[in-house]
Coordinates of N, CA, C and O in Angstrom, one line a residue:
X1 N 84.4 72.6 134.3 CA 85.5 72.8 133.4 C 85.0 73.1 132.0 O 85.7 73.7 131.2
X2 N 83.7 72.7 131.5 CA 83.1 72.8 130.2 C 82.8 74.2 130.2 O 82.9 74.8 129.1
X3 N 82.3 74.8 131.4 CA 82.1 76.2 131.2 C 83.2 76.7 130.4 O 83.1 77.0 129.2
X4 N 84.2 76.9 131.1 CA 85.8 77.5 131.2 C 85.9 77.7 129.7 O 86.2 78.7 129.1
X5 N 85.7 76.5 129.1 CA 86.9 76.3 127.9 C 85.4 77.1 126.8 O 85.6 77.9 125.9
X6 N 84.3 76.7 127.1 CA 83.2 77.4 126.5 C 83.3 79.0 126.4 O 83.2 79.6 125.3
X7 N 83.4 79.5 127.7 CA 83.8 80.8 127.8 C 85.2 81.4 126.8 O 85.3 82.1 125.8
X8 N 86.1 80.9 127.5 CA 87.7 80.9 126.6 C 87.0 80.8 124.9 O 87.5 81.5 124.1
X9 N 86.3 80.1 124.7 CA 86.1 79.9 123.1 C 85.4 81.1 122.8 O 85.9 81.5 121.7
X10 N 84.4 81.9 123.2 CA 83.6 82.9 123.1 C 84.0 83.7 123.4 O 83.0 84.5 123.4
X11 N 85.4 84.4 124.1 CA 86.0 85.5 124.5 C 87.0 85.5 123.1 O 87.1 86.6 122.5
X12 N 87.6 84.4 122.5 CA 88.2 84.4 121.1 C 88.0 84.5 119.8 O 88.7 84.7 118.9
X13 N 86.2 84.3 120.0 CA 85.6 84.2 119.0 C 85.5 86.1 119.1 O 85.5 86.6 118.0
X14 N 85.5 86.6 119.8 CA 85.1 87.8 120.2 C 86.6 88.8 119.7 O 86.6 89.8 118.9
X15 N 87.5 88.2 120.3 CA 88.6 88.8 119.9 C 89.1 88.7 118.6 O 90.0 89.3 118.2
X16 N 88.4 87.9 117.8 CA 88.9 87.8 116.0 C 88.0 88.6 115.2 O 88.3 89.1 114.1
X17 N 86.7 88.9 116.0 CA 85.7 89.3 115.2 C 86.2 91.0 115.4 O 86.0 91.6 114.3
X18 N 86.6 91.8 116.2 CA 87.0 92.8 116.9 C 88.9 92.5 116.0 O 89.6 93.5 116.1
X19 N 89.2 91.8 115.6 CA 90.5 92.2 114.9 C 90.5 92.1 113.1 O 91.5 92.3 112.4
X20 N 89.1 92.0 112.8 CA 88.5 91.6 111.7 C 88.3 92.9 111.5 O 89.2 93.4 110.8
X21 N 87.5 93.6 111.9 CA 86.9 94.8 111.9 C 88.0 95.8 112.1 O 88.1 96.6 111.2
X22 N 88.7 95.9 113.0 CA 90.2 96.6 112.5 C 90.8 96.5 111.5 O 91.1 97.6 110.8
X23 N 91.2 95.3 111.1 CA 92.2 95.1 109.8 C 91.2 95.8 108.1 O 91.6 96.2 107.1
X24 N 89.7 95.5 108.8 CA 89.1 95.8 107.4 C 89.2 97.7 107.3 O 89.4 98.5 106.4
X25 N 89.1 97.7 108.7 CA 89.4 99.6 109.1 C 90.5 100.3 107.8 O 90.4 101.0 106.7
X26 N 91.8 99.3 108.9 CA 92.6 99.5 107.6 C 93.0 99.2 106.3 O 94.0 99.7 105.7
X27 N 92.2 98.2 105.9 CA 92.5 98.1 104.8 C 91.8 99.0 103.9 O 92.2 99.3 102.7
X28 N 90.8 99.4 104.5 CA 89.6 100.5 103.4 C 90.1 101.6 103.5 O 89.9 102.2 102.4
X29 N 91.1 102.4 104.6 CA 91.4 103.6 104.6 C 93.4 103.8 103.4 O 94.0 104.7 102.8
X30 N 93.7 102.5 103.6 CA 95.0 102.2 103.4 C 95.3 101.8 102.2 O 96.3 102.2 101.5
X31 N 94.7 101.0 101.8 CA 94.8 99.8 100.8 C 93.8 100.3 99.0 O 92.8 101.1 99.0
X32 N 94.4 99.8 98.0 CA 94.6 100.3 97.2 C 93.1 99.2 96.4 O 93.3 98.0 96.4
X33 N 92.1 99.5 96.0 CA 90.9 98.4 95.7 C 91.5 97.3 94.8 O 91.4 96.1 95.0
X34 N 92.4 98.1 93.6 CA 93.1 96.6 92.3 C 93.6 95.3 93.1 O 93.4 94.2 92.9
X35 N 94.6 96.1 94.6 CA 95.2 94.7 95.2 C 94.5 93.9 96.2 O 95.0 92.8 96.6
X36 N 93.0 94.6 96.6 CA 92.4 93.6 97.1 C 91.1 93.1 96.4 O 90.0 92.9 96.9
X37 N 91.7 92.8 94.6 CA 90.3 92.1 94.1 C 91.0 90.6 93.7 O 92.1 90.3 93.4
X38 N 89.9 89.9 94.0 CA 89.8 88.6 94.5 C 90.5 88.0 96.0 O 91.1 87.0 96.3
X39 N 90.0 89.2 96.8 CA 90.4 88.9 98.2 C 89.2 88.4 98.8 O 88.3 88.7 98.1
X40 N 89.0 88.1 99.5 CA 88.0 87.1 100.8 C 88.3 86.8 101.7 O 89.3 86.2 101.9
X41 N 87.4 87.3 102.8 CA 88.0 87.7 104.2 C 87.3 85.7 104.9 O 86.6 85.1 104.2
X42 N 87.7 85.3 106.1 CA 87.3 84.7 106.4 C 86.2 85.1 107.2 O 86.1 86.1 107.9
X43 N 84.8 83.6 106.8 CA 83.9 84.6 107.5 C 84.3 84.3 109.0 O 85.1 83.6 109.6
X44 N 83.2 85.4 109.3 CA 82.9 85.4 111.4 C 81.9 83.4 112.0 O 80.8 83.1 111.7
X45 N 82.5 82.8 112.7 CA 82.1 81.8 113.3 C 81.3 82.2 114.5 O 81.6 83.3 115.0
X46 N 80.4 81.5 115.0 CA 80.0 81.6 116.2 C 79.3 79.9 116.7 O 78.3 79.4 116.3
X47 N 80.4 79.3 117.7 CA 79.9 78.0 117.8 C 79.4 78.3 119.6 O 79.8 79.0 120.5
X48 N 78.6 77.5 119.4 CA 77.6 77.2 120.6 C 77.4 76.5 121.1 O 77.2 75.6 120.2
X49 N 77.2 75.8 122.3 CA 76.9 74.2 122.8 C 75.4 74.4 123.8 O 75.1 75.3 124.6
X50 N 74.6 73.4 123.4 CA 73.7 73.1 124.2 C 73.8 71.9 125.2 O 74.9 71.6 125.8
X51 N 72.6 71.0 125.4 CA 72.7 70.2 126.4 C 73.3 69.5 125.3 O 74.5 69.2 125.2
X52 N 72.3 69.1 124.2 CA 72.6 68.0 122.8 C 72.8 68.1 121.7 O 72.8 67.2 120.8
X53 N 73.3 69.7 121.6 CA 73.6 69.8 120.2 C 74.6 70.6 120.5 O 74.6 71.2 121.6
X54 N 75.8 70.7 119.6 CA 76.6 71.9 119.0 C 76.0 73.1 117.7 O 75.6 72.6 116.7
X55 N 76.0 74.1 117.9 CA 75.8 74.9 117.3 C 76.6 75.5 116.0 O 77.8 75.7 116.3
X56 N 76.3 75.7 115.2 CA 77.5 76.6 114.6 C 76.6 77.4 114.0 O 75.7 76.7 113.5
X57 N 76.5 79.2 113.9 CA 76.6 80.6 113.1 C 77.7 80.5 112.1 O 78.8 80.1 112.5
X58 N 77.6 80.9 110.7 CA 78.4 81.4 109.8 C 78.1 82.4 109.2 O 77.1 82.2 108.7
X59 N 78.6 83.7 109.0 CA 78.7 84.9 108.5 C 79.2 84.6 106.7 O 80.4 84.7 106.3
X60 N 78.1 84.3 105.8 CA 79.0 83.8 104.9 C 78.0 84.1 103.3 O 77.4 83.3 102.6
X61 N 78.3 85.9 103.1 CA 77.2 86.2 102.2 C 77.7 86.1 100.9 O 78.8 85.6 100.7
X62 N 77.0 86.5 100.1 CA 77.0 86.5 98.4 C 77.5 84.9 98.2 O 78.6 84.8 97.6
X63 N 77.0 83.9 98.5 CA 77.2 82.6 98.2 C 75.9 82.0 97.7 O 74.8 82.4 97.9
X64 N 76.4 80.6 97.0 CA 74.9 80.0 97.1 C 75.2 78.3 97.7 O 76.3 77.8 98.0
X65 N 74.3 77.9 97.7 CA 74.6 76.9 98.9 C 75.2 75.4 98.1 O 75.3 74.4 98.7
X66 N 75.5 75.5 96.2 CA 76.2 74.6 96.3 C 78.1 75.0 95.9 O 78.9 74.1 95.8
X67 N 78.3 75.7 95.9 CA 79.6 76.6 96.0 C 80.2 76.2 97.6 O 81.4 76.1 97.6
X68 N 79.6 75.9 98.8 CA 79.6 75.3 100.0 C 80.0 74.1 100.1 O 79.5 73.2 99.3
X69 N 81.2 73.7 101.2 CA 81.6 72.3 101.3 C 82.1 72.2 102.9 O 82.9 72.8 103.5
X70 N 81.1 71.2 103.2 CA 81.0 70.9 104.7 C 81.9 69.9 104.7 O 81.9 69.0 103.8
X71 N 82.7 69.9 105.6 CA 83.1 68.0 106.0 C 83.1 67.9 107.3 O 83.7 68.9 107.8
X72 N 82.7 67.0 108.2 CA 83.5 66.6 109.8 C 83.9 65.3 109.6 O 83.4 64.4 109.0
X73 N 85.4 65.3 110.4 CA 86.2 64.3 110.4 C 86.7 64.3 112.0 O 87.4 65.1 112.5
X74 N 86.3 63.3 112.6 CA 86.4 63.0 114.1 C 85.6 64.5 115.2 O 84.4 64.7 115.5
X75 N 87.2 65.5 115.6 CA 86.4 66.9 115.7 C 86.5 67.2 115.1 O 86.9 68.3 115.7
X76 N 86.6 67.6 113.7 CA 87.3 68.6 113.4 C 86.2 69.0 112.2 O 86.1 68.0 111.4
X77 N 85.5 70.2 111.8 CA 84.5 70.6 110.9 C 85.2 71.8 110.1 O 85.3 72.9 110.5
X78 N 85.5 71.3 109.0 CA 86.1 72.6 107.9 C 84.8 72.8 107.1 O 84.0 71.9 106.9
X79 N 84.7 74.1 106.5 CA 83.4 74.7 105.5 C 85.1 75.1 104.4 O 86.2 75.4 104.6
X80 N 84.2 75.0 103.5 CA 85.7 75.4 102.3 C 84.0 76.1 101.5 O 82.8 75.7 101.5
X81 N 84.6 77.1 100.9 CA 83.8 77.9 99.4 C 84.7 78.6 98.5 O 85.5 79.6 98.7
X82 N 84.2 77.8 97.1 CA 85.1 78.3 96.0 C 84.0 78.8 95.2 O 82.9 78.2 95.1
X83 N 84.3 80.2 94.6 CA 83.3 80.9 93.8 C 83.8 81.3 92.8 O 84.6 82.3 92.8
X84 N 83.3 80.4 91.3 CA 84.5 81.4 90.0 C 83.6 82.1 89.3 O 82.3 81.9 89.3
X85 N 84.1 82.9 88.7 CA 83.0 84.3 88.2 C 83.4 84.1 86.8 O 84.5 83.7 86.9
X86 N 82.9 84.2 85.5 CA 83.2 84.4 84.5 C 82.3 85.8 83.5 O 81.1 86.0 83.3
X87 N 83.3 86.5 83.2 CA 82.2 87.2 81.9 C 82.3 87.9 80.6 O 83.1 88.7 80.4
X88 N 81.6 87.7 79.9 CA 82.4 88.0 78.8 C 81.3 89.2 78.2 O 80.0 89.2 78.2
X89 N 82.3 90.3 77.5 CA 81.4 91.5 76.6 C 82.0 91.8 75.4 O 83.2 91.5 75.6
X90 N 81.9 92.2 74.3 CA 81.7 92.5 72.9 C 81.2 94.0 72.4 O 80.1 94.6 72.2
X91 N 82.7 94.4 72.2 CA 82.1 96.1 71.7 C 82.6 96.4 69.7 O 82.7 95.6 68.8
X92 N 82.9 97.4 69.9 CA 83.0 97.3 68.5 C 84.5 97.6 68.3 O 85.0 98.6 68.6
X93 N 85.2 96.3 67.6 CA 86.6 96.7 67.3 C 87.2 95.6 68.5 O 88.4 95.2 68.3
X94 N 86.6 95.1 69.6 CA 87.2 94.3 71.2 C 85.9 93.2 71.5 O 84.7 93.3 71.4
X95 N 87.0 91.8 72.3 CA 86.3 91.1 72.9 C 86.8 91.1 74.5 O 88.0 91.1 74.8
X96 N 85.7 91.0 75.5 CA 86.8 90.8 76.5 C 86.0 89.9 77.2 O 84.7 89.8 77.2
X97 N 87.2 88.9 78.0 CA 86.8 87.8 78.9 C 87.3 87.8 80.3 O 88.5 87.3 80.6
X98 N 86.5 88.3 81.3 CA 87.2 87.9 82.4 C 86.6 87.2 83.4 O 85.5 86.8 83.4
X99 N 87.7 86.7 84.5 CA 87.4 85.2 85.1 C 87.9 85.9 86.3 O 88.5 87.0 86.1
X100 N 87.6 85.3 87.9 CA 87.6 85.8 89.1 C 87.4 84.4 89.6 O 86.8 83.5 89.0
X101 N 88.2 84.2 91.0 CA 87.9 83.3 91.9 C 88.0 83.7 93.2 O 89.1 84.2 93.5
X102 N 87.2 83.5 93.8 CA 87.4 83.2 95.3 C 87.5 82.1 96.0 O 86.9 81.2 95.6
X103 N 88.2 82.0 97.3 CA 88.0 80.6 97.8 C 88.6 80.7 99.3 O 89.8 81.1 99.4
X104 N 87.9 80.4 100.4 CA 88.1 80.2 101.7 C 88.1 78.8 102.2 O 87.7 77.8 101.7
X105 N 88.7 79.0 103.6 CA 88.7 77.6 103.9 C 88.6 77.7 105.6 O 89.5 78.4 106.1
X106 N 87.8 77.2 106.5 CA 88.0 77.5 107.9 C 87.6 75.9 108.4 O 86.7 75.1 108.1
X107 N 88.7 75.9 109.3 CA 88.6 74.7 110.1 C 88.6 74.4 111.7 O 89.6 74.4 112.3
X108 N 87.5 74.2 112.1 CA 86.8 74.6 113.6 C 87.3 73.3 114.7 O 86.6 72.3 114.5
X109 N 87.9 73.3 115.3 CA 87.9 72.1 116.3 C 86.7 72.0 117.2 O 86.4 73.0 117.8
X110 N 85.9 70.8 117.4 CA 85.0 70.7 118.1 C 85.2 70.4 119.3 O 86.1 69.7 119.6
X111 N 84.5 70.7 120.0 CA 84.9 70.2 121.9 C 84.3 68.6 122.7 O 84.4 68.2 123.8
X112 N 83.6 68.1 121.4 CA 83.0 66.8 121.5 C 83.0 66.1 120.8 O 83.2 66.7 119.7
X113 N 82.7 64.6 120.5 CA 82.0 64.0 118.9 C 81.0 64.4 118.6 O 80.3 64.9 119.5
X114 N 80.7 64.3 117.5 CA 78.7 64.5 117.4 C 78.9 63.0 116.1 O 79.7 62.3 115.5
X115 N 77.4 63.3 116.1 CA 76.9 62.1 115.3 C 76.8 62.6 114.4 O 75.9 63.5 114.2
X116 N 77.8 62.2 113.1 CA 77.9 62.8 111.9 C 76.7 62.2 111.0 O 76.6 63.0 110.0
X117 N 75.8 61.2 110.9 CA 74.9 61.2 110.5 C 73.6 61.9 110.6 O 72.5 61.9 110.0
X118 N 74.1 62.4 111.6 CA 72.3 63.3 112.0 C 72.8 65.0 111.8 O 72.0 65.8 112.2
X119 N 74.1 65.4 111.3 CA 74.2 66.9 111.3 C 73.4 67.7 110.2 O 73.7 67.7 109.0
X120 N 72.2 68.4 110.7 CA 71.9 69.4 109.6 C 72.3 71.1 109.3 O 72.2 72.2 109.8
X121 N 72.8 70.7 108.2 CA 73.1 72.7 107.9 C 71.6 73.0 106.8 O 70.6 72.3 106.5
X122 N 72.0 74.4 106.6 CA 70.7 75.1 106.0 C 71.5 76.2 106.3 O 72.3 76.5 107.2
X123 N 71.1 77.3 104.8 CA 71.7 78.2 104.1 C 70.6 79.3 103.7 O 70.0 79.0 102.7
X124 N 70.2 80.6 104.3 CA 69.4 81.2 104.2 C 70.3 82.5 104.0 O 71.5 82.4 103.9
X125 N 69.7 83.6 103.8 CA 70.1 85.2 103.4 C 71.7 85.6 103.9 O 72.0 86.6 104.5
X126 N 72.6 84.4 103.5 CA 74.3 84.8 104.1 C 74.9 84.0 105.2 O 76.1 83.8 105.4
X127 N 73.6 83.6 105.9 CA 73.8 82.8 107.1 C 73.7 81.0 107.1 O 72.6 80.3 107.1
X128 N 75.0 80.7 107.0 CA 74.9 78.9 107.3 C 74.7 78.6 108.8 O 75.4 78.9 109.7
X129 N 73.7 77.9 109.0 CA 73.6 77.3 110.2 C 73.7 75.8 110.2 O 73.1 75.2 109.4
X130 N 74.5 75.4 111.1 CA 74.8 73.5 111.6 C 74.5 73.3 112.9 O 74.8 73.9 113.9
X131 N 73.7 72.2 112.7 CA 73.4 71.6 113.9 C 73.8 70.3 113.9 O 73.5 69.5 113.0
X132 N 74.6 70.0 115.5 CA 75.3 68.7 115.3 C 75.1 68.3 116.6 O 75.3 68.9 117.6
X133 N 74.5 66.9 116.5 CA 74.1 66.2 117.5 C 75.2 65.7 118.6 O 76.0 64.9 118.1
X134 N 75.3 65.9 119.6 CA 76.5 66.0 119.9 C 76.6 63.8 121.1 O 75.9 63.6 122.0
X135 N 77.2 63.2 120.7 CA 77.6 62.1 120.9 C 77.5 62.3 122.8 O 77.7 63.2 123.6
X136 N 77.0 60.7 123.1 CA 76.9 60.8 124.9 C 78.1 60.4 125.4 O 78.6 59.3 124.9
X137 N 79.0 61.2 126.6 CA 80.4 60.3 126.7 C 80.0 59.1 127.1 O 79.0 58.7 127.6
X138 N 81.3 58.4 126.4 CA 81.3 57.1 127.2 C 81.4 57.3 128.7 O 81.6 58.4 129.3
X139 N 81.0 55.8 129.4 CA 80.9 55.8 131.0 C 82.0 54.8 131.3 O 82.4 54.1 130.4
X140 N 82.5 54.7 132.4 CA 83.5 54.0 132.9 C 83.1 52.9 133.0 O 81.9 52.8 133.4
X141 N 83.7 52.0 132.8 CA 83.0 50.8 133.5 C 83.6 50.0 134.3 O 84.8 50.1 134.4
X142 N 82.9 48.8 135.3 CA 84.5 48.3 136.3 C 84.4 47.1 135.5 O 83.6 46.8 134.6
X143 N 85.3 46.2 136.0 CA 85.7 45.6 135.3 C 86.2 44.3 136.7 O 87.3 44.3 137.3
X144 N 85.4 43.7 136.8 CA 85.7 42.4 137.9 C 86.6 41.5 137.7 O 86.4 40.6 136.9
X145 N 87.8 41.5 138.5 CA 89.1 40.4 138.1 C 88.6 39.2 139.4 O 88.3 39.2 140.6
X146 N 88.8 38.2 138.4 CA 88.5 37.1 139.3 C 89.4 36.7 140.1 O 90.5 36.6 139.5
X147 N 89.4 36.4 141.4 CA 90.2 35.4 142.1 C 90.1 33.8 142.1 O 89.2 33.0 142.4
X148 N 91.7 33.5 141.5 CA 91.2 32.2 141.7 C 92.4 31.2 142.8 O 92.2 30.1 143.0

């Protein structure tokens, strides 16, 4: 059954990244640049399972890695990034100041617990990677009713 839903997750992940790439189609051929400044696409995910870890890929450039905000809460792992731009220039006769924000937010349901104390991310050339230790199920246990 782990396969299944593994598969189903990576045929979806497949189908957003392929409706991502359309909508950007049209937006570049369609769309006007003034109304898409301070837009931010969500990035592309790619989660993974091993035997003992959960994986996660993030597609998540021009950031730096304290602008990045991880949380896991039970399953559930949201990344949020807020990036504010400021700048200011000085000509003759004018001053100008301008300010820019961006801010995303994605929230991943996980397919297991993991051990939120042992999760490592790391942030290299655009790419966030997490590794999360993924918790052992519990086992049934019996449970001996006495006769008396």
């Amino acid at each position: 059954m782990a396969e299944l839903i593994i598969w189903k997750n990576q045929e979806i992940d497949r189908l957003k990244k392929d409706m991502d790439r359309l909508l950007s189609r049209f937006r570049d051929d369609f769309c006007s640049p003034l109304l898409l400044k301070g837009f931010r696409e969500e990035p592309y995910l790619e989660l993974t399972e091993t035997q003992d870890d959960l994986l996660l890929k993030a597609e998540i450039p021009d950031l730096k890695p304290k602008d990045l905000d991880i949380t896991i809460s039970d399953d559930l792992l949201t990344i949020k990034a807020e990036v504010k731009e400021e700048s200011f220039s000085e000509g003759e006769g004018f001053r100008e100041r301008t300010q820019s924000c961006s801010y995303f937010s994605r929230t991943v349901q996980l397919p297991c617990k993991v051990h939120v104390d042992e999760v490592r991310a790391s942030y290299q050339d655009g790419i966030l990677n997490i590794v999360m230790p993924k918790c052992k199920p519990e086992t049934a246990r019996e449970i001996k009713i006495k006769v008396t």
